[in-house]
Amino acid sequence: MSVDQTRGRSTDHLAHVVMIAGAAALGGFLFGYDTSVINGAVQAIQENFAVGAALTGVTVAAALLGSALGAAIAGGIADRLGRTRVMQVAAVLFIVSAIGSALPFSIWDLAWWRIVGGVAVGIASMIGPAYIAEVAPAEYRGRLGSLQQLAIVLGIAVSQLVNYALAAAAGGSASAQLGPLATWQWMLAVEAVPALIYLILATVIPESPRYLVSAGKPALARKVLSGIESTDPDDKIAEIRQALGGEHKPRLSDLRGRFGLLPIVWVGMAIAALQQFVGINVIFYYSSSLWQSVGVEESNSLLLSLFTSIVNIIGTVVAIALVDKIGRKPLLVMGSVGMTIALAVTGWAFSYAEVVDGEANLPFVWGAVALTSASVFVFCFAASWGVVMWVLLGEMFPIRIRAAALAVGTATNWVANWLVTVTFPSMNSWNLPATYFIYSAFALISVFFVVRYLKETKGRSLEEMGT
C-alpha cells in the first residue's frame, strides 16, 4: 500500500471516529440542556404551584441526586449490556422526563420527573466519556474526549436561547400561555426533540470494540476496529485481551485495594470532586445583580446570561486545541492557577458589596472588577478542568475496571455538585467574600494535587493505562 493510500485510509478512519464520537457526545448536549433549561422556568414554576423558594429549590436540586444515582449504576449496566445500549436507556429517560416535567400534576410530581431526568444526565455523563475513549485513537483521544464538554456547554447555551425565544414569543414571561401550554411547560418539553435524535443515533453507531472483546464477541470487535483503527484488528484484539486479563468479567469488587479502593480510583474521585469544589455551578449566583451593577437593565438579564455561555464555549474550544498538544497535567495546573487568582479577586471585589435581601449592590468600578474576574474564572475552568476532567475519567483507569471506576468517579462529581449547591445559600448568608475565598483555596489545593498524584496520559493507549 502506498504512502498516499495509507494516509487516505487513516483520514477515512479519523472521519468515521469523529462522527461516532460526535453522536455519543449528544448525551453531553442533553446533560447541559437538562441541567440548565430549568433555570428559565424556576420563577414561573414557583408561581404556578404557589410554593416557596425552599420547596422550589428542593425540586430543582432533586435532579442532582438523580444524576449521582444514574452515574453510579451506569457502569454496571454498561459492562453487562454494552455502551450503546446504555445510551439508548438514557435517551428514553430523557424523553420521558421531558414530557413528564412539562405536564406535572403537582410540585412533587415535577420533582419526580426531575429525578428521572437527573438519572438520565448521570448515565449520559458516564457513558459518553467511556465510549469516546474506547473508540478514539490515542493521538486524538484528548480532542475527541473534549467533545463531551463542548456538547455540554453548547447544550447550556441552546437551552438559554430556547428559553429566551419562547419567553419572547409569549410576551417576555415564562408564566404566560403559549398555545395549549404555559411557556415554562414548552421550555421543559422541547428537550424531547434532541433526546429523540440521541436515541436514533445511539441505535446506529457501532458498539465499543473493547466491550465486544470483553463480552466474547471478537468477530464483531474485528469489524468495528477495521473501521476506526488503521492498525491490524487482530493485533489490537490481542492487546485488549491481555489488558483485560484473559476472559475476566469486570466487577465492582475489582476496585478494592488499599484503604478500601485502588489508589487510581481515589485519584479519579479526587479529580472529580475538586472540579466541583471550585464552585463552578454557583459562581454566578449573583450574575443578574452583577450585570445591573454595571448599568444593564434587569429586563435584559436573561439574554445577557448568554455571555457566560459564550465565554464557556470559547474556553472549551481552547482546551480542545491544547489537550493533545501540551498534555492533561500542564493544562490542569495552568487552569488551577488562573482560577485561584480569579476567584480571590472576585471575593475581594465582593467585599465592597452591601447585600440587601439577597441582592449585591456594588460600586460601578468593583462591579466591573467582579464581572471581569468571574468571566476569567469561567474561561480558566472551561479551558482546563471543564474539559480535562471528563477526558481523564474516560481514559485514566486500567481497561478491566474502566466502566466501574468511571461510574464511581462520575457519581463523586455529582455528589460534590450537590454538596456545593446545597451549602452555597448558607455560606452566602454567612459571608459572601469568604465563600469565594474558600473556592479559591480549593483551586489552589488542586494545583498541588495534580502535580503530586496525577500521571500524564497524553499519547498512551488505553491498554497501557495502569501500568
Short mmCIF file of N, CA and C in Angstrom, two decimals, residues 13-31 78 82-84 86-87 123-152 198 201-202 205-211 224-225 228-229 236 316 320 323-324 328 386-396 399 402-403 406 460-463 465:
data_model
loop_
_atom_site.label_atom_id
_atom_site.label_comp_id
_atom_site.label_asym_id
_atom_site.label_seq_id
_atom_site.Cartn_x
_atom_site.Cartn_y
_atom_site.Cartn_z
N HIS A 13 -10.58 6.73 8.51
CA HIS A 13 -10.83 6.20 9.85
C HIS A 13 -11.12 7.33 10.83
N LEU A 14 -10.32 8.39 10.76
CA LEU A 14 -10.50 9.51 11.68
C LEU A 14 -11.85 10.18 11.48
N ALA A 15 -12.24 10.37 10.23
CA ALA A 15 -13.55 10.98 9.93
C ALA A 15 -14.67 10.14 10.51
N HIS A 16 -14.54 8.81 10.39
CA HIS A 16 -15.55 7.90 10.91
C HIS A 16 -15.63 7.99 12.44
N VAL A 17 -14.45 8.03 13.09
CA VAL A 17 -14.40 8.11 14.55
C VAL A 17 -14.98 9.44 15.04
N VAL A 18 -14.68 10.53 14.34
CA VAL A 18 -15.22 11.84 14.72
C VAL A 18 -16.75 11.82 14.67
N MET A 19 -17.31 11.19 13.66
CA MET A 19 -18.77 11.14 13.53
C MET A 19 -19.41 10.34 14.66
N ILE A 20 -18.84 9.17 14.97
CA ILE A 20 -19.47 8.37 16.02
C ILE A 20 -19.21 8.95 17.41
N ALA A 21 -18.06 9.61 17.58
CA ALA A 21 -17.79 10.29 18.86
C ALA A 21 -18.74 11.47 19.03
N GLY A 22 -18.99 12.19 17.94
CA GLY A 22 -19.93 13.31 17.99
C GLY A 22 -21.33 12.85 18.33
N ALA A 23 -21.72 11.68 17.79
CA ALA A 23 -23.04 11.13 18.10
C ALA A 23 -23.14 10.77 19.58
N ALA A 24 -22.07 10.15 20.12
CA ALA A 24 -22.07 9.80 21.54
C ALA A 24 -22.10 11.04 22.42
N ALA A 25 -21.44 12.11 21.96
CA ALA A 25 -21.38 13.35 22.74
C ALA A 25 -22.72 14.07 22.81
N LEU A 26 -23.69 13.66 21.98
CA LEU A 26 -25.02 14.26 22.06
C LEU A 26 -25.62 14.04 23.45
N GLY A 27 -25.19 12.97 24.12
CA GLY A 27 -25.61 12.78 25.51
C GLY A 27 -25.12 13.91 26.39
N GLY A 28 -23.92 14.43 26.10
CA GLY A 28 -23.41 15.59 26.81
C GLY A 28 -24.23 16.83 26.54
N PHE A 29 -24.69 16.98 25.29
CA PHE A 29 -25.56 18.11 24.95
C PHE A 29 -26.83 18.07 25.81
N LEU A 30 -27.43 16.88 25.93
CA LEU A 30 -28.63 16.74 26.74
C LEU A 30 -28.33 16.94 28.22
N PHE A 31 -27.15 16.53 28.65
CA PHE A 31 -26.65 16.78 30.00
C PHE A 31 -26.69 18.28 30.29
N ALA A 78 -23.41 -0.85 31.72
CA ALA A 78 -22.56 -0.78 30.53
C ALA A 78 -21.72 -2.04 30.36
N GLY A 82 -23.64 -3.34 27.34
CA GLY A 82 -22.92 -2.63 26.29
C GLY A 82 -23.09 -1.13 26.39
N ARG A 83 -22.15 -0.41 25.76
CA ARG A 83 -22.15 1.05 25.85
C ARG A 83 -23.33 1.68 25.10
N THR A 84 -23.58 1.23 23.89
CA THR A 84 -24.65 1.86 23.09
C THR A 84 -26.03 1.57 23.69
N VAL A 86 -26.72 1.38 26.84
CA VAL A 86 -26.87 2.33 27.95
C VAL A 86 -27.24 3.71 27.42
N MET A 87 -26.65 4.13 26.28
CA MET A 87 -27.04 5.40 25.67
C MET A 87 -28.53 5.41 25.31
N ILE A 123 -26.29 9.02 33.76
CA ILE A 123 -25.89 7.95 32.84
C ILE A 123 -25.13 8.52 31.65
N ALA A 124 -25.66 9.60 31.07
CA ALA A 124 -25.01 10.22 29.91
C ALA A 124 -23.64 10.76 30.26
N SER A 125 -23.49 11.31 31.47
CA SER A 125 -22.20 11.89 31.88
C SER A 125 -21.14 10.82 32.07
N MET A 126 -21.56 9.58 32.33
CA MET A 126 -20.61 8.49 32.49
C MET A 126 -20.31 7.80 31.17
N ILE A 127 -21.35 7.50 30.42
CA ILE A 127 -21.17 6.64 29.23
C ILE A 127 -20.53 7.39 28.07
N GLY A 128 -20.75 8.69 27.96
CA GLY A 128 -20.15 9.45 26.85
C GLY A 128 -18.63 9.40 26.87
N PRO A 129 -17.98 9.82 27.98
CA PRO A 129 -16.52 9.74 28.04
C PRO A 129 -15.98 8.33 27.89
N ALA A 130 -16.69 7.34 28.46
CA ALA A 130 -16.22 5.95 28.38
C ALA A 130 -16.21 5.47 26.93
N TYR A 131 -17.31 5.70 26.24
CA TYR A 131 -17.42 5.23 24.85
C TYR A 131 -16.43 5.94 23.94
N ILE A 132 -16.34 7.26 24.07
CA ILE A 132 -15.44 8.03 23.20
C ILE A 132 -13.99 7.59 23.41
N ALA A 133 -13.60 7.40 24.66
CA ALA A 133 -12.23 6.96 24.95
C ALA A 133 -11.95 5.60 24.33
N GLU A 134 -12.95 4.73 24.29
CA GLU A 134 -12.75 3.38 23.81
C GLU A 134 -12.76 3.26 22.28
N VAL A 135 -13.24 4.26 21.57
CA VAL A 135 -13.23 4.21 20.10
C VAL A 135 -12.19 5.15 19.49
N ALA A 136 -11.61 6.04 20.30
CA ALA A 136 -10.71 7.07 19.76
C ALA A 136 -9.27 6.58 19.70
N PRO A 137 -8.55 6.86 18.60
CA PRO A 137 -7.11 6.59 18.55
C PRO A 137 -6.39 7.41 19.62
N ALA A 138 -5.30 6.88 20.17
CA ALA A 138 -4.60 7.52 21.29
C ALA A 138 -4.19 8.95 20.97
N GLU A 139 -3.71 9.20 19.73
CA GLU A 139 -3.21 10.53 19.39
C GLU A 139 -4.30 11.58 19.28
N TYR A 140 -5.56 11.15 19.15
CA TYR A 140 -6.68 12.10 19.05
C TYR A 140 -7.65 11.99 20.21
N ARG A 141 -7.34 11.12 21.18
CA ARG A 141 -8.32 10.81 22.23
C ARG A 141 -8.68 12.03 23.07
N GLY A 142 -7.69 12.89 23.36
CA GLY A 142 -7.98 14.08 24.16
C GLY A 142 -8.95 15.01 23.48
N ARG A 143 -8.70 15.27 22.20
CA ARG A 143 -9.59 16.19 21.47
C ARG A 143 -10.98 15.58 21.27
N LEU A 144 -11.03 14.28 20.97
CA LEU A 144 -12.34 13.65 20.79
C LEU A 144 -13.08 13.54 22.12
N GLY A 145 -12.35 13.25 23.20
CA GLY A 145 -12.97 13.22 24.51
C GLY A 145 -13.50 14.57 24.93
N SER A 146 -12.87 15.64 24.42
CA SER A 146 -13.30 17.00 24.73
C SER A 146 -14.66 17.33 24.11
N LEU A 147 -15.06 16.54 23.12
CA LEU A 147 -16.38 16.78 22.50
C LEU A 147 -17.50 16.68 23.53
N GLN A 148 -17.29 15.85 24.57
CA GLN A 148 -18.31 15.73 25.62
C GLN A 148 -18.55 17.07 26.30
N GLN A 149 -17.46 17.73 26.71
CA GLN A 149 -17.61 19.02 27.39
C GLN A 149 -18.10 20.10 26.43
N LEU A 150 -17.64 20.08 25.18
CA LEU A 150 -18.13 21.05 24.19
C LEU A 150 -19.63 20.89 24.01
N ALA A 151 -20.08 19.64 23.96
CA ALA A 151 -21.52 19.38 23.82
C ALA A 151 -22.28 19.89 25.04
N ILE A 152 -21.69 19.73 26.23
CA ILE A 152 -22.36 20.20 27.45
C ILE A 152 -22.57 21.71 27.41
N TYR A 198 -30.90 11.64 19.81
CA TYR A 198 -29.88 10.86 20.53
C TYR A 198 -30.23 9.38 20.51
N LEU A 201 -29.45 7.99 17.00
CA LEU A 201 -28.01 7.87 16.76
C LEU A 201 -27.39 6.74 17.59
N ALA A 202 -27.86 6.59 18.84
CA ALA A 202 -27.32 5.53 19.70
C ALA A 202 -27.68 4.15 19.17
N ILE A 205 -24.86 3.78 15.81
CA ILE A 205 -23.40 3.80 15.94
C ILE A 205 -22.91 2.43 16.42
N PRO A 206 -21.67 2.07 16.11
CA PRO A 206 -21.16 0.74 16.49
C PRO A 206 -20.89 0.62 17.98
N GLU A 207 -20.94 -0.60 18.47
CA GLU A 207 -20.61 -0.87 19.87
C GLU A 207 -19.10 -0.71 20.08
N SER A 208 -18.70 -0.40 21.31
CA SER A 208 -17.29 -0.29 21.66
C SER A 208 -16.58 -1.61 21.41
N PRO A 209 -15.48 -1.61 20.64
CA PRO A 209 -14.76 -2.87 20.40
C PRO A 209 -14.19 -3.47 21.68
N ARG A 210 -13.84 -2.65 22.66
CA ARG A 210 -13.30 -3.16 23.91
C ARG A 210 -14.38 -3.87 24.71
N TYR A 211 -15.62 -3.37 24.65
CA TYR A 211 -16.71 -4.09 25.29
C TYR A 211 -16.97 -5.41 24.57
N VAL A 224 -15.65 -3.70 13.88
CA VAL A 224 -15.66 -2.31 14.33
C VAL A 224 -14.26 -1.71 14.25
N LEU A 225 -13.26 -2.47 14.72
CA LEU A 225 -11.88 -1.97 14.71
C LEU A 225 -11.38 -1.67 13.31
N ILE A 228 -12.33 1.89 12.56
CA ILE A 228 -11.87 3.01 13.39
C ILE A 228 -10.37 3.02 13.63
N GLU A 229 -9.68 1.91 13.36
CA GLU A 229 -8.24 1.82 13.59
C GLU A 229 -7.52 1.52 12.28
N LYS A 236 -4.78 -5.66 17.71
CA LYS A 236 -5.45 -4.83 18.71
C LYS A 236 -6.31 -5.68 19.64
N THR A 316 -13.70 26.20 26.14
CA THR A 316 -13.74 24.78 25.76
C THR A 316 -13.02 24.54 24.44
N ILE A 320 -9.80 22.08 23.71
CA ILE A 320 -9.78 21.06 22.66
C ILE A 320 -8.53 21.20 21.80
N VAL A 323 -5.32 20.12 24.45
CA VAL A 323 -5.26 18.96 25.33
C VAL A 323 -4.35 17.85 24.81
N ASP A 324 -4.28 17.66 23.50
CA ASP A 324 -3.40 16.63 22.94
C ASP A 324 -2.03 17.18 22.57
N ARG A 328 -2.43 16.74 29.59
CA ARG A 328 -3.51 16.95 30.57
C ARG A 328 -3.01 17.70 31.81
N GLY A 386 -12.89 21.91 33.05
CA GLY A 386 -14.17 21.60 32.44
C GLY A 386 -14.06 20.50 31.41
N VAL A 387 -12.98 20.50 30.64
CA VAL A 387 -12.75 19.51 29.60
C VAL A 387 -11.93 18.33 30.12
N VAL A 388 -10.79 18.63 30.75
CA VAL A 388 -9.81 17.60 31.06
C VAL A 388 -10.32 16.58 32.08
N MET A 389 -11.16 17.00 33.03
CA MET A 389 -11.68 16.05 34.00
C MET A 389 -12.43 14.92 33.30
N TRP A 390 -13.28 15.26 32.32
CA TRP A 390 -14.03 14.23 31.60
C TRP A 390 -13.12 13.38 30.73
N VAL A 391 -12.12 14.00 30.11
CA VAL A 391 -11.16 13.23 29.31
C VAL A 391 -10.42 12.23 30.21
N LEU A 392 -9.94 12.70 31.36
CA LEU A 392 -9.18 11.83 32.27
C LEU A 392 -10.03 10.68 32.79
N LEU A 393 -11.25 10.96 33.23
CA LEU A 393 -12.08 9.89 33.76
C LEU A 393 -12.37 8.83 32.71
N GLY A 394 -12.41 9.24 31.44
CA GLY A 394 -12.66 8.28 30.37
C GLY A 394 -11.46 7.43 30.01
N GLU A 395 -10.25 7.86 30.40
CA GLU A 395 -9.06 7.17 29.90
C GLU A 395 -8.07 6.71 30.97
N MET A 396 -8.12 7.23 32.19
CA MET A 396 -7.03 7.04 33.14
C MET A 396 -7.03 5.68 33.84
N ILE A 399 -8.13 -0.95 31.79
CA ILE A 399 -9.31 -1.33 31.00
C ILE A 399 -10.23 -2.29 31.74
N ARG A 402 -12.40 -0.03 33.96
CA ARG A 402 -12.70 1.32 33.48
C ARG A 402 -14.15 1.72 33.72
N ALA A 403 -15.10 0.91 33.29
CA ALA A 403 -16.51 1.29 33.41
C ALA A 403 -16.92 1.49 34.86
N LEU A 406 -15.05 4.57 36.33
CA LEU A 406 -15.61 5.80 35.76
C LEU A 406 -16.97 6.11 36.39
N ARG A 460 -0.83 7.88 25.31
CA ARG A 460 -0.80 6.47 25.72
C ARG A 460 -2.07 5.76 25.28
N SER A 461 -1.94 4.49 24.87
CA SER A 461 -3.13 3.71 24.51
C SER A 461 -3.89 3.34 25.77
N LEU A 462 -5.16 3.04 25.62
CA LEU A 462 -5.97 2.66 26.79
C LEU A 462 -5.44 1.39 27.44
N GLU A 463 -4.86 0.51 26.64
CA GLU A 463 -4.34 -0.74 27.18
C GLU A 463 -3.09 -0.53 28.05
N MET A 465 -2.85 2.00 30.24
CA MET A 465 -3.23 2.68 31.47
C MET A 465 -3.15 1.74 32.66
#
